[in-house]
Coordinates of C-alpha atoms in Angstrom, one line a residue:
X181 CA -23.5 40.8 -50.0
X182 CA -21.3 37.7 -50.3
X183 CA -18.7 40.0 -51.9
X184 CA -18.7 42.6 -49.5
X185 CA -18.1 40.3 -46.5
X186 CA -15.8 38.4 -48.8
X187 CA -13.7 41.8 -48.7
X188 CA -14.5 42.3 -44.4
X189 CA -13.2 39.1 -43.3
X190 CA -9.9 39.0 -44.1
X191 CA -9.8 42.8 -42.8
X192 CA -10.9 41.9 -39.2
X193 CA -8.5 39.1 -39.9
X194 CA -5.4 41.0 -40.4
X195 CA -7.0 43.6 -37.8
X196 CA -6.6 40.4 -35.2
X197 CA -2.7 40.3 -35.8
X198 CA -1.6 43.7 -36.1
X199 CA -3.5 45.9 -33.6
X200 CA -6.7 46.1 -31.0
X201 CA -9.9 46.6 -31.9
X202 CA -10.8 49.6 -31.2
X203 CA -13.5 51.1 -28.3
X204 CA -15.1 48.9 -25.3
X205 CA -15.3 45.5 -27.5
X206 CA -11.1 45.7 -27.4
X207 CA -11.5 45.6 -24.0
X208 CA -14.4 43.3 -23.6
X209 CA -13.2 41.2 -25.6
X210 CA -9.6 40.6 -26.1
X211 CA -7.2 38.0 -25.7
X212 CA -3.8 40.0 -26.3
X213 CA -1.9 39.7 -22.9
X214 CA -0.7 43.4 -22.6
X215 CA -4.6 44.6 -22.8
X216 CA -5.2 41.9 -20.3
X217 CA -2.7 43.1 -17.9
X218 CA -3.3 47.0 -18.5
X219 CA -7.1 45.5 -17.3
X220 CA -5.3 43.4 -14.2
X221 CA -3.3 46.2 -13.3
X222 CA -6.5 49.1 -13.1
X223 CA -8.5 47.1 -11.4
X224 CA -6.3 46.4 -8.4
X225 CA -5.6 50.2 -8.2
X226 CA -9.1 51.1 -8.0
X227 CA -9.6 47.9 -5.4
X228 CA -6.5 49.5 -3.7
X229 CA -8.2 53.1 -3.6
X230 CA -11.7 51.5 -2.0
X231 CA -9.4 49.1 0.1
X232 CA -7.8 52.0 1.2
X233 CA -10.8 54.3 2.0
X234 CA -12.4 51.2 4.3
X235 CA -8.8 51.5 5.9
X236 CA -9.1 55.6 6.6
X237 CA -12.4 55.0 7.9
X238 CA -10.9 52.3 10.4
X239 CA -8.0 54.6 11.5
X240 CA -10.7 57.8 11.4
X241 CA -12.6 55.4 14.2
X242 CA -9.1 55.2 16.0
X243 CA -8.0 58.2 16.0
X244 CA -9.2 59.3 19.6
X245 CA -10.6 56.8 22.3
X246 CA -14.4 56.5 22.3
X247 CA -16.6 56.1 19.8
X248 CA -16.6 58.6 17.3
X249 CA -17.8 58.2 13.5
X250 CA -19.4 54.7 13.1
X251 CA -21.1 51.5 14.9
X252 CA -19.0 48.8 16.3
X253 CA -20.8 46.6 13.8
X254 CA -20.1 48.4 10.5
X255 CA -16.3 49.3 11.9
X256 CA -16.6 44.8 12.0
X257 CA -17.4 45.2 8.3
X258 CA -15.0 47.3 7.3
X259 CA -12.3 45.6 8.8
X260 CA -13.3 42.4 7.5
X261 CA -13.8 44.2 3.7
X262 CA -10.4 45.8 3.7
X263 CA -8.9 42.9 4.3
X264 CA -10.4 40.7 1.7
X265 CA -10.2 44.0 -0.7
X266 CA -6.6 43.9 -0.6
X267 CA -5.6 40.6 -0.3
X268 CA -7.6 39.3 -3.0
X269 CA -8.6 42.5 -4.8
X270 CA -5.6 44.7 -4.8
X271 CA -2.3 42.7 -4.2
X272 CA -3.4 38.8 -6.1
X273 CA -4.2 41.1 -9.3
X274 CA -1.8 43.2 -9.4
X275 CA 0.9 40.2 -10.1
X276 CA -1.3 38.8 -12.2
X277 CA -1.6 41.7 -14.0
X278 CA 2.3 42.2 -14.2
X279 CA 2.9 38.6 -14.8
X280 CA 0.1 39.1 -17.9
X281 CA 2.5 41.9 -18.9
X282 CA 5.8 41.0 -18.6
X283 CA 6.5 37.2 -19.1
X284 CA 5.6 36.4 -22.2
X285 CA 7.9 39.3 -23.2
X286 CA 10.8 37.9 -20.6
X287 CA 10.2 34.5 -22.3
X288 CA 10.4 35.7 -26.2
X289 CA 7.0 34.3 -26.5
X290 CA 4.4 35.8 -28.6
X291 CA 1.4 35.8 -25.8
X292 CA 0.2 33.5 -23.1
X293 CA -0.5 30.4 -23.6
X294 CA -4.3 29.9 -23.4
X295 CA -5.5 33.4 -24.3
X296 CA -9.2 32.9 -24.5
X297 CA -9.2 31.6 -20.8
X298 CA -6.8 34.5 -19.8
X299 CA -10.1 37.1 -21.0
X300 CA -12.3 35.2 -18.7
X301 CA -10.5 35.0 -16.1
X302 CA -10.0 38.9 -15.5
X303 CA -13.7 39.1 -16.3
X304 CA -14.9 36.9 -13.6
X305 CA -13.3 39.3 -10.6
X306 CA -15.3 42.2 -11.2
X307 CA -18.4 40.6 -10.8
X308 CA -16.8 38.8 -7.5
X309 CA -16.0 42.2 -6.1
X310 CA -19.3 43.5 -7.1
X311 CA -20.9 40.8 -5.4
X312 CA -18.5 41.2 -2.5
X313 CA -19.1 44.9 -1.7
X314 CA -22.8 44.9 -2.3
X315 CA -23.0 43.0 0.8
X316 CA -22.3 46.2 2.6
X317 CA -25.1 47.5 1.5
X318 CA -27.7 44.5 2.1
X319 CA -30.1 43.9 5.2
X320 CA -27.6 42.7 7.9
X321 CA -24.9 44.2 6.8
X322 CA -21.7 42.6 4.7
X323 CA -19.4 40.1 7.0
X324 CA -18.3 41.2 10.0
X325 CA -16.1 38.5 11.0
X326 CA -12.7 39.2 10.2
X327 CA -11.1 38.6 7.0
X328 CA -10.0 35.1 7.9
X329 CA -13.8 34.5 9.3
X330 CA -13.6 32.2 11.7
X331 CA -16.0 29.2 11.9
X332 CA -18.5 29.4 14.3
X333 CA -18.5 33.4 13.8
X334 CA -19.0 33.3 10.2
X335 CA -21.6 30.4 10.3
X336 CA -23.6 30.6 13.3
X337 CA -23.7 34.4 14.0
X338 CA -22.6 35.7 10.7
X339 CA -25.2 38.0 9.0
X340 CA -27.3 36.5 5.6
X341 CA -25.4 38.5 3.4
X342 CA -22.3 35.7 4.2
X343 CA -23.8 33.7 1.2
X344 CA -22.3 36.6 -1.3
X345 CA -19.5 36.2 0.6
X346 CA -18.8 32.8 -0.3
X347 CA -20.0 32.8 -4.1
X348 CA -17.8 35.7 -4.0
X349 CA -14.7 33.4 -2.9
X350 CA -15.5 30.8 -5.1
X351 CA -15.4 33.3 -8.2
X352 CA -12.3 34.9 -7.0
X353 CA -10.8 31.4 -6.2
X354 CA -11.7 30.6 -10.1
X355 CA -10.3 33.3 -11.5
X356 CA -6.9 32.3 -9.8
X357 CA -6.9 28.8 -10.7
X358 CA -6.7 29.6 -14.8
X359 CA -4.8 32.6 -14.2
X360 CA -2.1 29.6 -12.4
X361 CA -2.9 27.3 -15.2
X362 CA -2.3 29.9 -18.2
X363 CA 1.1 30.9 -16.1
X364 CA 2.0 27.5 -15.7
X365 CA 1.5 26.8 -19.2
X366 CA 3.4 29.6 -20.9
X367 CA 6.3 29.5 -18.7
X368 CA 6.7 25.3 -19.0
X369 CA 6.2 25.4 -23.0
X370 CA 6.6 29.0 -24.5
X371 CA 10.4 29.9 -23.9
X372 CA 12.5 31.3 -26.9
X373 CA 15.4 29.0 -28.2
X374 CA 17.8 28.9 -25.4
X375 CA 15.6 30.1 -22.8
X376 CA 16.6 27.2 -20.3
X377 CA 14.7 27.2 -17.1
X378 CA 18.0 28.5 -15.1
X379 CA 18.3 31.4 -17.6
X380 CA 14.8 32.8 -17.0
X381 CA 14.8 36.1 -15.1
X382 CA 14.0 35.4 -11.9
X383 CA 10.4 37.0 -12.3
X384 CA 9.4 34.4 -14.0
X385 CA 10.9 31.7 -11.5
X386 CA 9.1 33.7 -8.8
X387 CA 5.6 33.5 -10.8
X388 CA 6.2 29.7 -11.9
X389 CA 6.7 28.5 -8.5
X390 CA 4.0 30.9 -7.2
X391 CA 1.3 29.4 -9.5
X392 CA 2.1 25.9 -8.4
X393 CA 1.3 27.6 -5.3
X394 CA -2.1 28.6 -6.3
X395 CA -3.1 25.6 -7.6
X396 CA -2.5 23.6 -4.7
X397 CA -4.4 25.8 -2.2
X398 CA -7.0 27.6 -3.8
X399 CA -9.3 24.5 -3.9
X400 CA -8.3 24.3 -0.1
X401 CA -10.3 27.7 0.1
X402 CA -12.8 26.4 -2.2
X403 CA -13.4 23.9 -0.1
X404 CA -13.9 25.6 3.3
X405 CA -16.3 28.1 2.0
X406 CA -18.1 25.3 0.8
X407 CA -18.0 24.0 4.6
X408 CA -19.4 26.8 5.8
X409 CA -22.1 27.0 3.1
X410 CA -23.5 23.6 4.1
X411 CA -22.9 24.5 7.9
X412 CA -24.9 27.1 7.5
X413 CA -28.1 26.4 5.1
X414 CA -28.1 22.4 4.9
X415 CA -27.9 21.6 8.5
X416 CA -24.2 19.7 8.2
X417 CA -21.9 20.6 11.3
X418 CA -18.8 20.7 10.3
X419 CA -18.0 23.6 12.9
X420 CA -20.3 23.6 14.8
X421 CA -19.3 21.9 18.5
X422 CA -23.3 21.3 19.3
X423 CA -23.7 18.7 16.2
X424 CA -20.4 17.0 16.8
X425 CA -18.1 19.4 14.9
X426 CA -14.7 21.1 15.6
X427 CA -14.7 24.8 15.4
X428 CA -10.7 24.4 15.4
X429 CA -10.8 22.2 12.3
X430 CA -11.9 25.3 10.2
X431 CA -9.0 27.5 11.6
X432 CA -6.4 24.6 10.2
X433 CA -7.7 24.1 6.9
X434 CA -7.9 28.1 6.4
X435 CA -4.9 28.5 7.5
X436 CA -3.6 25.5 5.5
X437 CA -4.8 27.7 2.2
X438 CA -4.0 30.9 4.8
X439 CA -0.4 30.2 4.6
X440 CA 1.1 29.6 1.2
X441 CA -1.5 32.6 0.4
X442 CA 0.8 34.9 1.9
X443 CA 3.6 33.5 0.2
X444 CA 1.6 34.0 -2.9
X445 CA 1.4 37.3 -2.2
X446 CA 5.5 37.8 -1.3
X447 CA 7.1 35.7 -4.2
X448 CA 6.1 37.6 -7.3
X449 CA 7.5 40.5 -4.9
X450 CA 10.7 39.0 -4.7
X451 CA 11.3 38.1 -8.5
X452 CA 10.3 41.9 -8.9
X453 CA 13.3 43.7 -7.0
X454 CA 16.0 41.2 -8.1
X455 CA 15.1 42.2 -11.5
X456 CA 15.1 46.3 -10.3
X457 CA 18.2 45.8 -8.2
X458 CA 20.5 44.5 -10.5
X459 CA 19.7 47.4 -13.1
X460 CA 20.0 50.4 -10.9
X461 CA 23.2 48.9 -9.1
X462 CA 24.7 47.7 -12.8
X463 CA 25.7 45.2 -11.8
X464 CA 24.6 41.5 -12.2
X465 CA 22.1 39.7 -9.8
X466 CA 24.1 38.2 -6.8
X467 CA 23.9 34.2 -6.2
X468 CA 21.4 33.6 -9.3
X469 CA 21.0 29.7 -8.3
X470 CA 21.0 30.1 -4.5
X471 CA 17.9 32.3 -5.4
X472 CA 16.0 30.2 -7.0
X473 CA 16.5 27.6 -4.5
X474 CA 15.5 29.7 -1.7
X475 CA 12.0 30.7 -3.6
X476 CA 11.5 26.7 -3.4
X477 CA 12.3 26.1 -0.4
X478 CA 10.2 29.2 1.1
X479 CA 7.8 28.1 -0.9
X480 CA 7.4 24.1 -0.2
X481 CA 8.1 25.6 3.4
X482 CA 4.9 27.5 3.1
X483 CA 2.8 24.6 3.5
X484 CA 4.4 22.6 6.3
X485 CA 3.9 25.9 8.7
X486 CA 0.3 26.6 8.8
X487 CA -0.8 26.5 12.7
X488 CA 1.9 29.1 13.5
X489 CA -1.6 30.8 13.3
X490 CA -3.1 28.8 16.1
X491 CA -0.6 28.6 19.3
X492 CA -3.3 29.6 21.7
X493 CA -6.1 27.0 20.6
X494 CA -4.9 24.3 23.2
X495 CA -2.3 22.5 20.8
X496 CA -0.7 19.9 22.0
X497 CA 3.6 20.5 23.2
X498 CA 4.9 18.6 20.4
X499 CA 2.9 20.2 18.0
X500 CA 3.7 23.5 18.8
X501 CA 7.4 23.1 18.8
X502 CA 7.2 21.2 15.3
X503 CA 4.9 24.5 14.0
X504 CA 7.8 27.0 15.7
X505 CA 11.0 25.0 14.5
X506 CA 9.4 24.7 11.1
X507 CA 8.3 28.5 11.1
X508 CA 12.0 29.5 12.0
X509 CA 13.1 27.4 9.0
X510 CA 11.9 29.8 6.9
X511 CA 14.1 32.2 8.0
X512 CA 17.1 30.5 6.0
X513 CA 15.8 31.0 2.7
X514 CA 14.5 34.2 3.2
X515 CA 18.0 35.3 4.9
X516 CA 19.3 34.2 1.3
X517 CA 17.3 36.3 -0.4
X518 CA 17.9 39.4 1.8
X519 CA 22.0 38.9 1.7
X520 CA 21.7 38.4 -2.1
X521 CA 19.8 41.6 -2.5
X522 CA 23.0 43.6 -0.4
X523 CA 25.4 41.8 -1.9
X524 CA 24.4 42.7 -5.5
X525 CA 24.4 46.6 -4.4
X526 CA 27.6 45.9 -2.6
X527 CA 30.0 48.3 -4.7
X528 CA 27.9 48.6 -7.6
X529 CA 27.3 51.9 -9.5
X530 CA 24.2 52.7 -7.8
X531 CA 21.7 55.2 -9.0
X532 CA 18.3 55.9 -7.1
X533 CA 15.7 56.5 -9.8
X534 CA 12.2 56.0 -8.2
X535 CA 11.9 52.1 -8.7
X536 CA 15.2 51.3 -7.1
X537 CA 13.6 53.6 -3.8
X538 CA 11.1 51.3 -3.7
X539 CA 13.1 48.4 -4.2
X540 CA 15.5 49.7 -1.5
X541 CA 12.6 50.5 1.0
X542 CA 11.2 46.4 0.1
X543 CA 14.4 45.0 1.4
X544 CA 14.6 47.1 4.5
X545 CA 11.3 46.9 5.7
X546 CA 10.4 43.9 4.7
X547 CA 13.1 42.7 6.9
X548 CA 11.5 44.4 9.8
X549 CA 8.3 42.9 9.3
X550 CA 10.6 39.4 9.2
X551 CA 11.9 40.2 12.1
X552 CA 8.6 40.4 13.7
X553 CA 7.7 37.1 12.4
X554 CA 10.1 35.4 13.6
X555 CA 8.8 37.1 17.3
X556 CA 5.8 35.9 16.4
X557 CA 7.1 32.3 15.7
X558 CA 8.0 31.7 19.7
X559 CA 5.3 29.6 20.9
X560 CA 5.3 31.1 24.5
X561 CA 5.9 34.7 23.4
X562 CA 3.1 34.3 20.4
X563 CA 0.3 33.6 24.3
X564 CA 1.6 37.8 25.0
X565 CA 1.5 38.7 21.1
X566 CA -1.4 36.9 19.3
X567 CA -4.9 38.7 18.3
X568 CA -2.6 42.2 19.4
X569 CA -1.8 45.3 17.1
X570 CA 1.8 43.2 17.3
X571 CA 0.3 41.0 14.7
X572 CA -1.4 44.2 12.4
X573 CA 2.3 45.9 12.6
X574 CA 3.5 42.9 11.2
X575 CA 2.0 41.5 8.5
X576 CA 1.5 45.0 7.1
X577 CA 5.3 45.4 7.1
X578 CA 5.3 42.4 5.0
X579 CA 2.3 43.2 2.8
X580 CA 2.5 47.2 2.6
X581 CA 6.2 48.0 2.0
X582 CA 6.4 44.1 1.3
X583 CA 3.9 43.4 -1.8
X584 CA 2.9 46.6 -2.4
X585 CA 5.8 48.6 -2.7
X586 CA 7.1 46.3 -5.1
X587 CA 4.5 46.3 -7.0
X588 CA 4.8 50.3 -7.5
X589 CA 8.7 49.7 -8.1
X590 CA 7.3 47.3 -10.8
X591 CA 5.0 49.8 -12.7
X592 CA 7.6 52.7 -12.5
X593 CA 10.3 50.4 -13.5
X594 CA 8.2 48.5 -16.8
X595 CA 5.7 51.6 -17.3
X596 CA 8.1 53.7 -19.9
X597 CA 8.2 49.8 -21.6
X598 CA 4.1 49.8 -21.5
X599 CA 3.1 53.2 -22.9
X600 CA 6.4 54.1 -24.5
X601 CA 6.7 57.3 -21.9
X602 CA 9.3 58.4 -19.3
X603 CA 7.0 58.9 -16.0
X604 CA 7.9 62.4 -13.9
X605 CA 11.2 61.3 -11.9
X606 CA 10.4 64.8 -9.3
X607 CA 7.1 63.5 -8.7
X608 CA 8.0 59.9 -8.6
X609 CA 10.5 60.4 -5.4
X610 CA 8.1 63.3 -4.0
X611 CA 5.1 59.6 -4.0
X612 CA 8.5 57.1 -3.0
X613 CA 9.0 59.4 0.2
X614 CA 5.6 60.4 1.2
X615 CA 4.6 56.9 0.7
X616 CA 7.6 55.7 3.0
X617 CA 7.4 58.2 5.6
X618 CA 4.0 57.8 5.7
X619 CA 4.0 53.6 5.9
X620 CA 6.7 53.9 8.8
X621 CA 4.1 56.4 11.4
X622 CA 0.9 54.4 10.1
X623 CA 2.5 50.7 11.3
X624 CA 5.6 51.1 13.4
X625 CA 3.9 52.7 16.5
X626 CA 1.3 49.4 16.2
X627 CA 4.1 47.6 17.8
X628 CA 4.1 49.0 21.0
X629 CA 0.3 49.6 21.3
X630 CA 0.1 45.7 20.6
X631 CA 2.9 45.1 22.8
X632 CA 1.5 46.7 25.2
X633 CA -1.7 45.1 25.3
X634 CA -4.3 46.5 22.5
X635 CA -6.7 44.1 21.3
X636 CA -7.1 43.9 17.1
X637 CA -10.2 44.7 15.7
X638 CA -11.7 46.9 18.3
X639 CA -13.8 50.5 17.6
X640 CA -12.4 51.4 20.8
X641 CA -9.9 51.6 23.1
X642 CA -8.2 52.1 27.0
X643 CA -6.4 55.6 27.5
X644 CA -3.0 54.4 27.2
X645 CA -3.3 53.6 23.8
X646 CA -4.7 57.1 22.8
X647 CA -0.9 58.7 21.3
X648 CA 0.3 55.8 19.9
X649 CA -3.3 55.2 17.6
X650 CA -3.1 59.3 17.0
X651 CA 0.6 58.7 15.1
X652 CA -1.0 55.5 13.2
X653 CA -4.4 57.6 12.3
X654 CA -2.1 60.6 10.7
X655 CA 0.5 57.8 9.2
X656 CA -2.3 56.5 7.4
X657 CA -3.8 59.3 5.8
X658 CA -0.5 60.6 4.4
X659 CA 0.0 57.3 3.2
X660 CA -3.4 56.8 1.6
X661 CA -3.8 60.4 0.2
X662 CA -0.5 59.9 -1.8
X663 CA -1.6 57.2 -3.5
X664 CA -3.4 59.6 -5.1
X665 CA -0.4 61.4 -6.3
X666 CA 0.7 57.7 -7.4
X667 CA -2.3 57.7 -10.0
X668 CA -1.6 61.0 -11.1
X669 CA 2.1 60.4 -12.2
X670 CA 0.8 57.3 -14.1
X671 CA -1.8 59.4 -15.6
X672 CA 0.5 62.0 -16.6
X673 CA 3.1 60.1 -17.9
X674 CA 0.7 57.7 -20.3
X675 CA -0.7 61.3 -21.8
X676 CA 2.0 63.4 -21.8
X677 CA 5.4 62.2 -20.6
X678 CA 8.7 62.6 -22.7
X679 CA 9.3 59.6 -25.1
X680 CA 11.4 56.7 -23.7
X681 CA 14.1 54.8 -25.2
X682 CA 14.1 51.2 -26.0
X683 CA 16.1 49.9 -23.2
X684 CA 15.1 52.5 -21.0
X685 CA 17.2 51.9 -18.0
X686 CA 21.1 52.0 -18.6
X687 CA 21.6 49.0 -16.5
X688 CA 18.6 46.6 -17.8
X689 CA 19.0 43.2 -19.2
X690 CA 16.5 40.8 -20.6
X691 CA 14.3 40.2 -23.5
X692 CA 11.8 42.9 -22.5
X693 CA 14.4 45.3 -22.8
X694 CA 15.5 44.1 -26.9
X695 CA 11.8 45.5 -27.8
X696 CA 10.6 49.2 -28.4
X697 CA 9.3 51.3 -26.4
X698 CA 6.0 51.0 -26.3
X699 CA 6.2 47.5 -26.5
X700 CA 4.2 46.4 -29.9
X701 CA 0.4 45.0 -29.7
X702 CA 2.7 41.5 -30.8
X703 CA 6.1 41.1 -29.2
X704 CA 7.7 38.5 -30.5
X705 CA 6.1 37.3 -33.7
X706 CA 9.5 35.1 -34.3
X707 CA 10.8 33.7 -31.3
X708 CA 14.3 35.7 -30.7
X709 CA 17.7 32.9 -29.8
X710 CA 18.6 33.6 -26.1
X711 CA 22.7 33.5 -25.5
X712 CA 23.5 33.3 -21.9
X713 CA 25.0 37.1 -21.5
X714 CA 21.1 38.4 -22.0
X715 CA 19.5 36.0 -20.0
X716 CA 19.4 37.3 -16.8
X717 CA 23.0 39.6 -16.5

C-alpha cells in the first residue's frame, strides 16, 4: 500500500504542473487562473441570458399601453432583478473573468497571485445568485424596489424575501473584495523583468485602478445592507423618519458605493478597446501617459460626485452646484480618452474584423450616452429629466454598448488566444450588426419618451407614449435574440473553428501575444525580460 501511493503522489504532483485534472473536480476545484476565468466568463453569459429574459418580459409588458402579460407587482420584480442580474451578475464577472484570463499573461506572470482564494471567490457568486433569484419564487415575491432599493421602500414595505436579498449582497460584495485583493496583488508584485508600471498594457492599468475601486466601496454596500437588515428585523431606524432616521441618508451612502460602481463597471471597458484599437488600426496607442492619467482622475473623480443622483431631494444651492461642477469635471478625462481613441485610428491601416466593430461602436455610443450625462449633470434640467426613461436611455448607452460591447470585442479579440481557434468572421459581423442596430431602436427612442414625460419603472403607460415603447419593445428583442447567435459563434469556434496562429492578429503587441495559441495550462513558467518596443506598442 505504502508503495503504491509512494508511486501516486508524485503523479498527481506532476499532474498539478502540467495540466488540469480532469472531469467536474478540475472545475471544482482548481486554482489555475485560465480555468477560473473560462468559469467567470460562463457564468456571466448565462447571468446575461436570464438578465436578458427579465428584460424581454419588461419590454413584452411595454409593448402596447395597458396591461397586458403580468401584475404591476411581479413587472416591480423584474425590474429590480434585471438590474441587479446585470450589474452584479453579468457585467462585474465578466471583467473579472477577463482580468483572471489575461493579466497574468499581460504581466509574464505564471498565475495570480493568491490562487486558492481566486477558487473561492468565483464559487461564492453562484450560490449568491441562487439565493438572489429564488426570491422570485418565495411567498411575497423577490424585491420589488428597484435595483438601487431605496430606504424606506426596501425596509418598511419591502416583501420578507428582502433578507435573501441582502445575504445575497453581502456574498456578492465578498466575492469582489478578494477578487480586488488577488488583482491588486498580482499586478503590484508579479510583473516580468522590465515590466515597469508605465509599460503595462493599459488593461491592466484599467483593472489595477479599478480594484482599488472595489475595495474602497464595496464595504460601503456592505454596510448599507447591513442598515437595512437591522432597520428592518432589530428595530434600529436608521431610515426610518418615524424613529428619528433620515430616509435621504440611505440614498447618499448608496450612491456613495452607487457611483464609483459604475466606474467599476466602465474602466476595465476602457483598458479593453485601447488594447483592440491599436491592433486593428496598426498603429501604436495614442497619448499612452495622458491615458493613464485620465483613468485616475475619472476614477478618484468617481467618488467626489455621488449626489448627482439626488438633485430633487431638497439639497441645499451650494450643494448642488458643487455635485454639478464636479460631475462636469469628469467630462475632461473622459474627453481624453475619447480623442485618444480617434487619434490612434487617425490614418492608421485600419481593418474591421469583428472586435474592432465593437470597439468602434464602444467609442461612438458610449459618447452618446456621455453626452447624456452630462444633460443629466444640470441641476435645473436634471428637476425635468430625473426618475424619466431620459435616465434608462442613458445609462444603458453607457452600460450596453458601453461595458458590454466591450466585453464581446474582448472575447472575439482574446478567444482564438483561449481555445487556440479562429471564431467565424461572417457570423461575427452578422452578431456586431444585429447587436448594434438592435441596441440603437431598443434605447435611442427612450429619449424622447423620457423627454417627454414617461415615468421609469411603470407596467403602464399614457397614449402618447405608445410608438415610441413599440420601437424599444422590437429593439430589444433583436438585440436579445442575437445574443443567442453570440453563444453560438463561441460554441462553434471552441469545437470546430480553423486553428489560429500565435499572434493571431497582424497588428497585436504584448506578452499575450509571444505565447501559443491555445495559450498553455502554465504561461510563463520563466518569467520572459520585457524591452520597451513590446510593452505596450
Amino acid at each position: 500500500m505504502s508503495e503504491a501511493s509512494h508511486h501516486h503522489v508524485p503523479a498527481v504532483h506532476d499532474d498539478h504542473h502540467h495540466g488540469p485534472a480532469s472531469g467536474l473536480t478540475r472545475w471544482l476545484f482548481t486554482t489555475n487562473h485560465k480555468d477560473i476565468g473560462t468559469l467567470y466568463l460562463w457564468f456571466s453569459f448565462a447571468m446575461l441570458l436570464i438578465g436578458g429574459t427579465l428584460a424581454l418580459i419588461i419590454r413584452a409588458e411595454l409593448f402596447q399601453p395597458g396591461l397586458q402579460f403580468i401584475e404591476p407587482e411581479f413587472f416591480n420584480q423584474m425590474t429590480t432583478n434585471h438590474g441587479l442580474i446585470m450589474v452584479f451578475g453579468a457585467i462585474m464577472p465578466a471583467f473579472v473573468g477577463l482580468a483572471n484570463w489575461l493579466l497574468p499573461m499581460m504581466l509574464g506572470a505564471p498565475d495570480m497571485a493568491l490562487p486558492r482564494m481566486n477558487n473561492l471567490s468565483f464559487w461564492i457568486l453562484p450560490f449568491a445568485f441562487s439565493m438572489m433569484i429564488s426570491t422570485l419564487f418565495m411567498e411575497g415575491g423577490g424585491p420589488n424596489f428597484g435595483w438601487t432599493f431605496y430606504a424606506p421602500l426596501s425596509t418598511t414595505y419591502a416583501p420578507p424575501s428582502v433578507t435573501f436579498f441582502i445575504f445575497a449582497v453581502h456574498m456578492m460584495g465578498a466575492s469582489s473584495i478578494m477578487g480586488s485583493i488577488n488583482i491588486i496583488a498580482t499586478i503590484l508584485n508579479m510583473r516580468a523583468p522590465g515590466m515597469t508600471l508605465m509599460r503595462m498594457p493599459l488593461f491592466v492599468w484599467t483593472w489595477l485602478i479599478t480594484a482599488y475601486l472595489l475595495l474602497a466601496v464595496m464595504p460601503v454596500l456592505a454596510g448599507v445592507v447591513t442598515m437595512m437588515l437591522f432597520d428592518i428585523h432589530f428595530g434600529t431606524s436608521f431610515f426610518n423618519a418615524a424613529g428619528g432616521g433620515d430616509p435621504v441618508m440611505f440614498q447618499h451612502i448608496f450612491w456613495f458605493f452607487g457611483h464609483p460602481e459604475v466606474y467599476i463597471m466602465i474602466l476595465p471597458a476602457f483598458g479593453v478597446v485601447s488594447q483592440i484599437i491599436p491592433t486593428f488600426s496598426r498603429k501604436p496607442l495614442f497619448g499612452y501617459d495622458s491615458m493613464v492619467y485620465a483613468t485616475s482622475s475619472i476614477a478618484f473623480l468617481s467618488f467626489i460626485v455621488w449626489a448627482h443622483h439626488m438633485f430633487t431631494v431638497g439639497m441645499p444651492l451650494a450643494g448642488q452646484l458643487f455635485f454639478m461642477y464636479a460631475t462636469m469635471l469628469i467630462a475632461v478625462p473622459t474627453g481624453v480618452k475619447v480623442f485618444n481613441w480617434i487619434s490612434t485610428m487617425w490614418r492608421g491601416s485600419m481593418t474591421f474584423e469583428t472586435p474592432m466593430l465593437f470597439s468602434i461602436a464602444f467609442v461612438v455610443l458610449f459618447t452618446i450616452g456621455g453626452f447624456s450625462g452630462l444633460m443629466l449633470a444640470i441641476a435645473p434640467a436634471d428637476y425635468q429629466y430625473h426618475d424619466t426613461y431620459f435616465v434608462v436611455a442613458h445609462f444603458h448607452y453607457v452600460l450596453v454598448p458601453g461595458a458590454l460591447f466591450s466585453i464581446i470585442a474582448a472575447v472575439y479579440y482574446w478567444l482564438p488566444k483561449w481555445c487556440g481557434r479562429m471564431y467565424d468572421e461572417r457570423l461575427g459581423k452578422i452578431h456586431f450588426w444585429l447587436s448594434f442596430i438592435g441596441v440603437n431602436i431598443t434605447f435611442f427612442p427612450q429619449h424622447f419618451s423620457g423627454l417627454a414625460g414617461m415615468p421609469r419603472r411603470i407596467p403602464d403607460y399614457a397614449l402618447q407614449f405608445a410608438d415610441f415603447n413599440m420601437i424599444s419593445s422590437i429593439g430589444a428583442f433583436v438585440f436579445g435574440f442575437s445574443q443567442l447567435l453570440f453563444g453560438y459563434v463561441l460554441i462553434k469556434a471552441i469545437v470546430s473553428g480553423r486553428k489560429a496562429t500565435s499572434r493571431v492578429w497582424e497588428g497585436a503587441h504584448g506578452l499575450e501575444w509571444t505565447l501559443p495559441s491555445p495559450a498553455p495550462y502554465h504561461s510563463f513558467t520563466h518569467p520572459p525580460k520585457v524591452v520597451e518596443a513590446e510593452a505596450h506598442s
